[in-house]
Amino acid sequence: MPPKFSLQSVLDYRHMRVESLEIELSELLTAQKQGEAMLEELKLQMSRLFEELQEKQIGEIDLFTVAVLRANIKTTQDRINQVLDALVLLGQKIEAKRQELIVAKQDEEALVILKNKEAERFIAEQKRIDDRMQDEIYISQAYRKRVQGN
């Protein structure tokens, strides 16, 4: 059995860090999806408001209703702009988190490779020791046969 990897605690920490970053990234991606859904809903609402405004401007015009619709359109447009700004900021955070995750995974992979090489080196050393012991057994058996044969 190979000896305990001397940097196992560091490897465990880096693995936990990668998992933590993956969770954070998934949360950001979920927020992005929710923001995109909200944006689509606002665009649909904007479309309905424009249709309603168009209907209200046919025939006898109620200026109060038209003013309310225009205020609602402006408010909706402001909300759309806020969501777009938030999505741009969220996109930047997602990209930064992806880069951070890539670096963390590379750091973890470097330690995994080091751990694997250490295990391979231990196995090779054990094989060398076993081969040497097997050679000594064969030599001792051959010597006994020769001594008993004479």
Coordinates of N, CA and C in Angstrom, one line a residue:
M1 N 0.8 -1.2 0.0 CA 0.0 0.0 0.0 C 0.9 1.2 0.0
P2 N 0.6 2.2 -0.9 CA 1.5 3.3 -1.0 C 1.3 4.2 0.3
P3 N 2.4 4.9 0.6 CA 2.3 5.8 1.8 C 1.3 6.9 1.5
K4 N 0.9 7.5 2.6 CA -0.1 8.6 2.5 C 0.6 9.8 1.7
F5 N -0.1 10.3 0.8 CA 0.4 11.5 0.0 C 0.6 12.6 0.9
S6 N 1.8 13.2 0.9 CA 2.2 14.2 1.9 C 1.4 15.5 1.7
L7 N 0.9 15.7 0.5 CA 0.2 17.0 0.2 C -1.3 16.7 0.1
Q8 N -1.8 15.6 0.7 CA -3.2 15.2 0.6 C -4.1 16.3 1.2
S9 N -3.7 17.0 2.2 CA -4.6 18.0 2.8 C -4.7 19.2 1.8
V10 N -3.6 19.5 1.1 CA -3.6 20.6 0.1 C -4.5 20.2 -1.0
L11 N -4.4 18.9 -1.5 CA -5.2 18.4 -2.5 C -6.7 18.4 -2.2
D12 N -7.0 18.0 -0.9 CA -8.4 18.1 -0.5 C -8.9 19.5 -0.5
Y13 N -8.1 20.4 0.0 CA -8.5 21.8 0.0 C -8.8 22.3 -1.4
R14 N -7.9 22.0 -2.3 CA -8.0 22.5 -3.7 C -9.3 21.9 -4.3
H15 N -9.5 20.6 -4.0 CA -10.7 19.9 -4.5 C -12.0 20.6 -4.0
M16 N -12.0 20.9 -2.7 CA -13.1 21.6 -2.1 C -13.3 23.0 -2.7
R17 N -12.2 23.7 -3.0 CA -12.2 25.0 -3.7 C -12.8 24.9 -5.0
V18 N -12.5 23.8 -5.8 CA -13.0 23.6 -7.1 C -14.5 23.4 -7.0
E19 N -14.9 22.6 -6.1 CA -16.4 22.3 -5.9 C -17.1 23.6 -5.5
S20 N -16.5 24.4 -4.7 CA -17.1 25.6 -4.2 C -17.3 26.6 -5.4
L21 N -16.3 26.7 -6.2 CA -16.3 27.6 -7.4 C -17.3 27.1 -8.4
E22 N -17.5 25.7 -8.6 CA -18.5 25.2 -9.5 C -19.9 25.6 -9.0
I23 N -20.1 25.5 -7.7 CA -21.4 25.9 -7.1 C -21.7 27.4 -7.4
E24 N -20.7 28.2 -7.1 CA -20.8 29.6 -7.3 C -21.1 29.9 -8.8
L25 N -20.4 29.2 -9.7 CA -20.7 29.4 -11.1 C -22.1 29.0 -11.5
S26 N -22.5 27.9 -11.0 CA -23.9 27.5 -11.3 C -24.9 28.4 -10.8
E27 N -24.7 29.0 -9.6 CA -25.6 30.0 -9.1 C -25.6 31.2 -10.0
L28 N -24.5 31.7 -10.4 CA -24.4 32.8 -11.3 C -25.1 32.5 -12.7
L29 N -24.9 31.3 -13.2 CA -25.6 30.9 -14.4 C -27.1 30.8 -14.2
T30 N -27.5 30.4 -13.0 CA -29.0 30.3 -12.7 C -29.5 31.7 -12.7
A31 N -28.8 32.6 -12.1 CA -29.2 34.0 -12.0 C -29.3 34.6 -13.4
Q32 N -28.4 34.3 -14.2 CA -28.4 34.8 -15.6 C -29.6 34.3 -16.4
K33 N -29.9 33.0 -16.2 CA -31.1 32.4 -16.8 C -32.4 33.1 -16.3
Q34 N -32.4 33.4 -15.0 CA -33.6 34.1 -14.5 C -33.7 35.5 -15.0
G35 N -32.5 36.2 -15.1 CA -32.5 37.5 -15.7 C -33.0 37.5 -17.2
E36 N -32.5 36.5 -17.9 CA -32.9 36.4 -19.3 C -34.4 36.2 -19.4
A37 N -35.0 35.4 -18.5 CA -36.4 35.1 -18.5 C -37.2 36.4 -18.1
M38 N -36.6 37.1 -17.2 CA -37.3 38.4 -16.8 C -37.3 39.4 -17.9
L39 N -36.1 39.4 -18.7 CA -36.0 40.3 -19.8 C -37.0 40.0 -20.9
E40 N -37.2 38.7 -21.1 CA -38.2 38.3 -22.1 C -39.6 38.6 -21.7
E41 N -39.9 38.5 -20.4 CA -41.2 38.9 -19.9 C -41.4 40.4 -20.0
L42 N -40.4 41.1 -19.7 CA -40.5 42.6 -19.8 C -40.7 43.0 -21.3
K43 N -40.0 42.3 -22.2 CA -40.2 42.7 -23.6 C -41.6 42.3 -24.1
L44 N -42.1 41.2 -23.6 CA -43.5 40.8 -23.9 C -44.5 41.8 -23.3
Q45 N -44.2 42.3 -22.1 CA -45.1 43.3 -21.5 C -45.0 44.6 -22.3
M46 N -43.9 44.9 -22.7 CA -43.7 46.2 -23.5 C -44.5 46.1 -24.8
S47 N -44.4 44.9 -25.4 CA -45.2 44.7 -26.7 C -46.7 44.8 -26.4
R48 N -47.2 44.3 -25.3 CA -48.6 44.4 -25.0 C -49.0 45.8 -24.7
L49 N -48.1 46.6 -24.0 CA -48.4 48.0 -23.7 C -48.5 48.8 -25.0
F50 N -47.6 48.5 -25.9 CA -47.6 49.2 -27.2 C -48.9 48.9 -28.0
E51 N -49.3 47.6 -28.0 CA -50.5 47.2 -28.6 C -51.7 47.9 -28.0
E52 N -51.8 48.0 -26.7 CA -52.9 48.6 -26.0 C -52.9 50.1 -26.3
L53 N -51.7 50.7 -26.3 CA -51.6 52.2 -26.6 C -52.1 52.4 -28.0
Q54 N -51.7 51.6 -29.0 CA -52.2 51.7 -30.3 C -53.7 51.6 -30.4
E55 N -54.3 50.7 -29.7 CA -55.8 50.6 -29.6 C -56.4 51.8 -29.0
K56 N -55.8 52.3 -28.0 CA -56.4 53.5 -27.3 C -56.3 54.8 -28.1
Q57 N -55.4 54.8 -29.1 CA -55.3 56.0 -29.9 C -56.2 56.0 -31.2
I58 N -57.0 54.9 -31.3 CA -58.0 54.8 -32.4 C -59.3 55.4 -31.9
G59 N -59.9 56.2 -32.7 CA -61.2 56.7 -32.3 C -61.1 57.8 -31.3
E60 N -62.0 57.9 -30.3 CA -62.0 58.9 -29.3 C -60.8 58.6 -28.3
I61 N -60.0 59.6 -28.1 CA -58.8 59.4 -27.4 C -59.0 59.9 -25.9
D62 N -58.7 59.0 -25.0 CA -58.7 59.3 -23.5 C -57.3 59.7 -23.2
L63 N -57.0 60.9 -23.0 CA -55.6 61.4 -22.8 C -55.1 60.9 -21.5
F64 N -55.9 60.7 -20.5 CA -55.4 60.2 -19.2 C -54.9 58.7 -19.4
T65 N -55.7 57.9 -20.0 CA -55.3 56.5 -20.3 C -54.1 56.4 -21.1
V66 N -54.0 57.3 -22.1 CA -52.8 57.3 -23.0 C -51.6 57.7 -22.2
A67 N -51.7 58.7 -21.3 CA -50.6 59.2 -20.4 C -50.2 58.0 -19.5
V68 N -51.1 57.3 -18.9 CA -50.8 56.2 -18.0 C -50.1 55.1 -18.8
L69 N -50.5 54.8 -20.0 CA -49.9 53.8 -20.8 C -48.4 54.2 -21.2
R70 N -48.3 55.5 -21.5 CA -46.9 55.9 -21.9 C -46.0 55.9 -20.6
A71 N -46.5 56.2 -19.5 CA -45.7 56.1 -18.2 C -45.4 54.7 -17.9
N72 N -46.3 53.8 -18.2 CA -46.0 52.3 -18.0 C -45.0 51.9 -19.0
I73 N -45.1 52.4 -20.2 CA -44.1 52.0 -21.2 C -42.7 52.5 -20.8
K74 N -42.6 53.7 -20.3 CA -41.3 54.3 -19.9 C -40.8 53.5 -18.7
T75 N -41.7 53.2 -17.8 CA -41.2 52.4 -16.6 C -40.7 51.0 -17.0
T76 N -41.4 50.4 -17.9 CA -41.0 49.1 -18.4 C -39.7 49.2 -19.2
Q77 N -39.5 50.2 -20.0 CA -38.3 50.4 -20.7 C -37.1 50.6 -19.7
D78 N -37.4 51.4 -18.6 CA -36.3 51.6 -17.6 C -36.0 50.2 -17.0
R79 N -37.0 49.4 -16.7 CA -36.7 48.1 -16.1 C -35.9 47.2 -17.1
I80 N -36.3 47.3 -18.3 CA -35.5 46.5 -19.4 C -34.1 46.9 -19.3
N81 N -33.8 48.2 -19.3 CA -32.5 48.7 -19.3 C -31.7 48.3 -18.0
Q82 N -32.4 48.3 -16.9 CA -31.8 47.8 -15.7 C -31.4 46.3 -15.7
V83 N -32.3 45.5 -16.3 CA -32.1 44.1 -16.4 C -30.9 43.9 -17.4
L84 N -30.9 44.6 -18.5 CA -29.8 44.5 -19.5 C -28.5 44.8 -18.8
D85 N -28.4 45.9 -18.0 CA -27.2 46.3 -17.3 C -26.8 45.2 -16.3
A86 N -27.8 44.7 -15.6 CA -27.5 43.6 -14.7 C -27.0 42.3 -15.4
L87 N -27.5 42.0 -16.5 CA -27.1 40.9 -17.3 C -25.6 41.1 -17.8
V88 N -25.3 42.3 -18.2 CA -23.9 42.5 -18.6 C -23.0 42.3 -17.5
L89 N -23.3 42.9 -16.3 CA -22.5 42.7 -15.1 C -22.4 41.3 -14.7
L90 N -23.5 40.6 -14.8 CA -23.5 39.2 -14.5 C -22.7 38.4 -15.4
G91 N -22.7 38.7 -16.7 CA -21.8 38.1 -17.7 C -20.4 38.2 -17.4
Q92 N -20.0 39.4 -16.9 CA -18.6 39.7 -16.5 C -18.2 38.8 -15.3
K93 N -19.2 38.7 -14.3 CA -18.9 37.9 -13.2 C -18.8 36.5 -13.5
I94 N -19.6 36.0 -14.4 CA -19.6 34.6 -14.9 C -18.2 34.3 -15.5
E95 N -17.8 35.2 -16.4 CA -16.5 35.0 -17.1 C -15.3 35.0 -16.1
A96 N -15.4 35.9 -15.1 CA -14.3 35.9 -14.1 C -14.3 34.6 -13.3
K97 N -15.6 34.2 -12.9 CA -15.7 32.9 -12.1 C -15.2 31.7 -12.9
R98 N -15.5 31.7 -14.2 CA -15.0 30.6 -15.1 C -13.5 30.6 -15.1
Q99 N -12.9 31.8 -15.2 CA -11.4 31.8 -15.2 C -10.8 31.4 -13.9
E100 N -11.5 31.8 -12.8 CA -11.0 31.4 -11.5 C -11.2 29.8 -11.3
L101 N -12.3 29.3 -11.9 CA -12.5 27.8 -11.8 C -11.4 27.1 -12.6
I102 N -11.1 27.6 -13.8 CA -10.1 27.0 -14.6 C -8.7 26.9 -13.9
V103 N -8.4 28.0 -13.3 CA -7.1 28.1 -12.6 C -7.1 27.1 -11.4
A104 N -8.3 27.1 -10.7 CA -8.4 26.2 -9.5 C -8.3 24.7 -10.0
K105 N -8.9 24.4 -11.1 CA -8.9 23.0 -11.6 C -7.5 22.7 -12.1
Q106 N -6.8 23.6 -12.7 CA -5.4 23.3 -13.0 C -4.5 23.1 -11.8
D107 N -4.7 23.9 -10.8 CA -4.0 23.7 -9.5 C -4.2 22.3 -9.0
E108 N -5.5 21.9 -8.9 CA -5.9 20.6 -8.4 C -5.3 19.5 -9.3
E109 N -5.4 19.7 -10.6 CA -4.8 18.6 -11.5 C -3.3 18.5 -11.3
A110 N -2.6 19.6 -11.1 CA -1.2 19.5 -10.9 C -0.9 18.6 -9.6
L111 N -1.6 18.8 -8.6 CA -1.4 17.9 -7.4 C -1.8 16.5 -7.6
V112 N -2.9 16.3 -8.4 CA -3.3 14.9 -8.7 C -2.2 14.2 -9.5
I113 N -1.6 14.9 -10.5 CA -0.5 14.3 -11.2 C 0.6 14.0 -10.3
L114 N 1.0 14.9 -9.4 CA 2.0 14.7 -8.5 C 1.8 13.5 -7.6
K115 N 0.5 13.4 -7.1 CA 0.1 12.3 -6.3 C 0.2 11.0 -7.1
N116 N -0.2 11.0 -8.3 CA -0.1 9.8 -9.2 C 1.3 9.4 -9.4
K117 N 2.2 10.4 -9.7 CA 3.6 10.1 -9.9 C 4.2 9.5 -8.7
E118 N 3.9 10.0 -7.5 CA 4.4 9.5 -6.3 C 4.0 8.1 -6.1
A119 N 2.7 7.8 -6.4 CA 2.2 6.4 -6.2 C 2.9 5.5 -7.2
E120 N 3.1 5.9 -8.5 CA 3.8 5.1 -9.5 C 5.2 4.9 -9.0
R121 N 5.9 5.9 -8.5 CA 7.3 5.7 -8.0 C 7.3 4.7 -6.9
F122 N 6.4 4.8 -6.0 CA 6.3 3.8 -4.9 C 6.1 2.4 -5.4
I123 N 5.2 2.2 -6.4 CA 4.9 0.9 -6.9 C 6.1 0.4 -7.7
A124 N 6.8 1.3 -8.4 CA 8.0 0.9 -9.1 C 9.1 0.4 -8.1
E125 N 9.2 1.2 -7.0 CA 10.2 0.8 -6.0 C 9.9 -0.5 -5.3
Q126 N 8.6 -0.7 -5.1 CA 8.1 -2.0 -4.5 C 8.4 -3.2 -5.5
K127 N 8.2 -2.9 -6.7 CA 8.4 -3.9 -7.8 C 9.9 -4.3 -7.8
R128 N 10.7 -3.2 -7.7 CA 12.2 -3.4 -7.8 C 12.6 -4.3 -6.6
I129 N 12.1 -3.9 -5.4 CA 12.4 -4.7 -4.2 C 11.9 -6.1 -4.3
D130 N 10.7 -6.3 -4.8 CA 10.2 -7.7 -5.0 C 11.0 -8.5 -6.0
D131 N 11.4 -7.8 -7.1 CA 12.2 -8.5 -8.1 C 13.6 -8.9 -7.5
R132 N 14.2 -8.0 -6.7 CA 15.4 -8.3 -6.0 C 15.3 -9.5 -5.0
M133 N 14.2 -9.5 -4.3 CA 14.0 -10.6 -3.3 C 13.7 -11.9 -4.1
Q134 N 13.0 -11.8 -5.2 CA 12.8 -13.0 -6.0 C 14.1 -13.5 -6.6
D135 N 15.0 -12.6 -7.0 CA 16.3 -13.0 -7.5 C 17.1 -13.7 -6.4
E136 N 17.1 -13.1 -5.2 CA 17.8 -13.7 -4.1 C 17.3 -15.1 -3.7
I137 N 16.0 -15.3 -3.8 CA 15.4 -16.6 -3.6 C 15.9 -17.6 -4.6
Y138 N 15.9 -17.2 -5.9 CA 16.3 -18.1 -7.0 C 17.8 -18.4 -6.8
I139 N 18.6 -17.4 -6.4 CA 20.1 -17.7 -6.2 C 20.3 -18.6 -5.0
S140 N 19.5 -18.4 -4.0 CA 19.6 -19.3 -2.8 C 19.2 -20.7 -3.1
Q141 N 18.1 -20.8 -3.9 CA 17.7 -22.2 -4.3 C 18.7 -22.9 -5.2
A142 N 19.3 -22.1 -6.1 CA 20.3 -22.7 -7.0 C 21.5 -23.1 -6.2
Y143 N 21.9 -22.3 -5.2 CA 23.0 -22.6 -4.4 C 22.8 -23.8 -3.6
R144 N 21.6 -24.0 -3.0 CA 21.3 -25.2 -2.2 C 21.3 -26.4 -3.1
K145 N 20.8 -26.3 -4.3 CA 20.8 -27.4 -5.2 C 22.2 -27.9 -5.5
R146 N 23.0 -26.9 -5.7 CA 24.4 -27.2 -6.1 C 25.1 -27.8 -4.9
V147 N 24.9 -27.2 -3.7 CA 25.5 -27.8 -2.5 C 25.0 -29.2 -2.2
Q148 N 23.7 -29.4 -2.4 CA 23.2 -30.8 -2.1 C 23.6 -31.7 -3.2
G149 N 23.8 -31.2 -4.4 CA 24.2 -32.0 -5.6 C 25.6 -32.5 -5.5
N150 N 26.5 -31.8 -4.8 CA 27.9 -32.2 -4.7 C 28.1 -33.1 -3.6

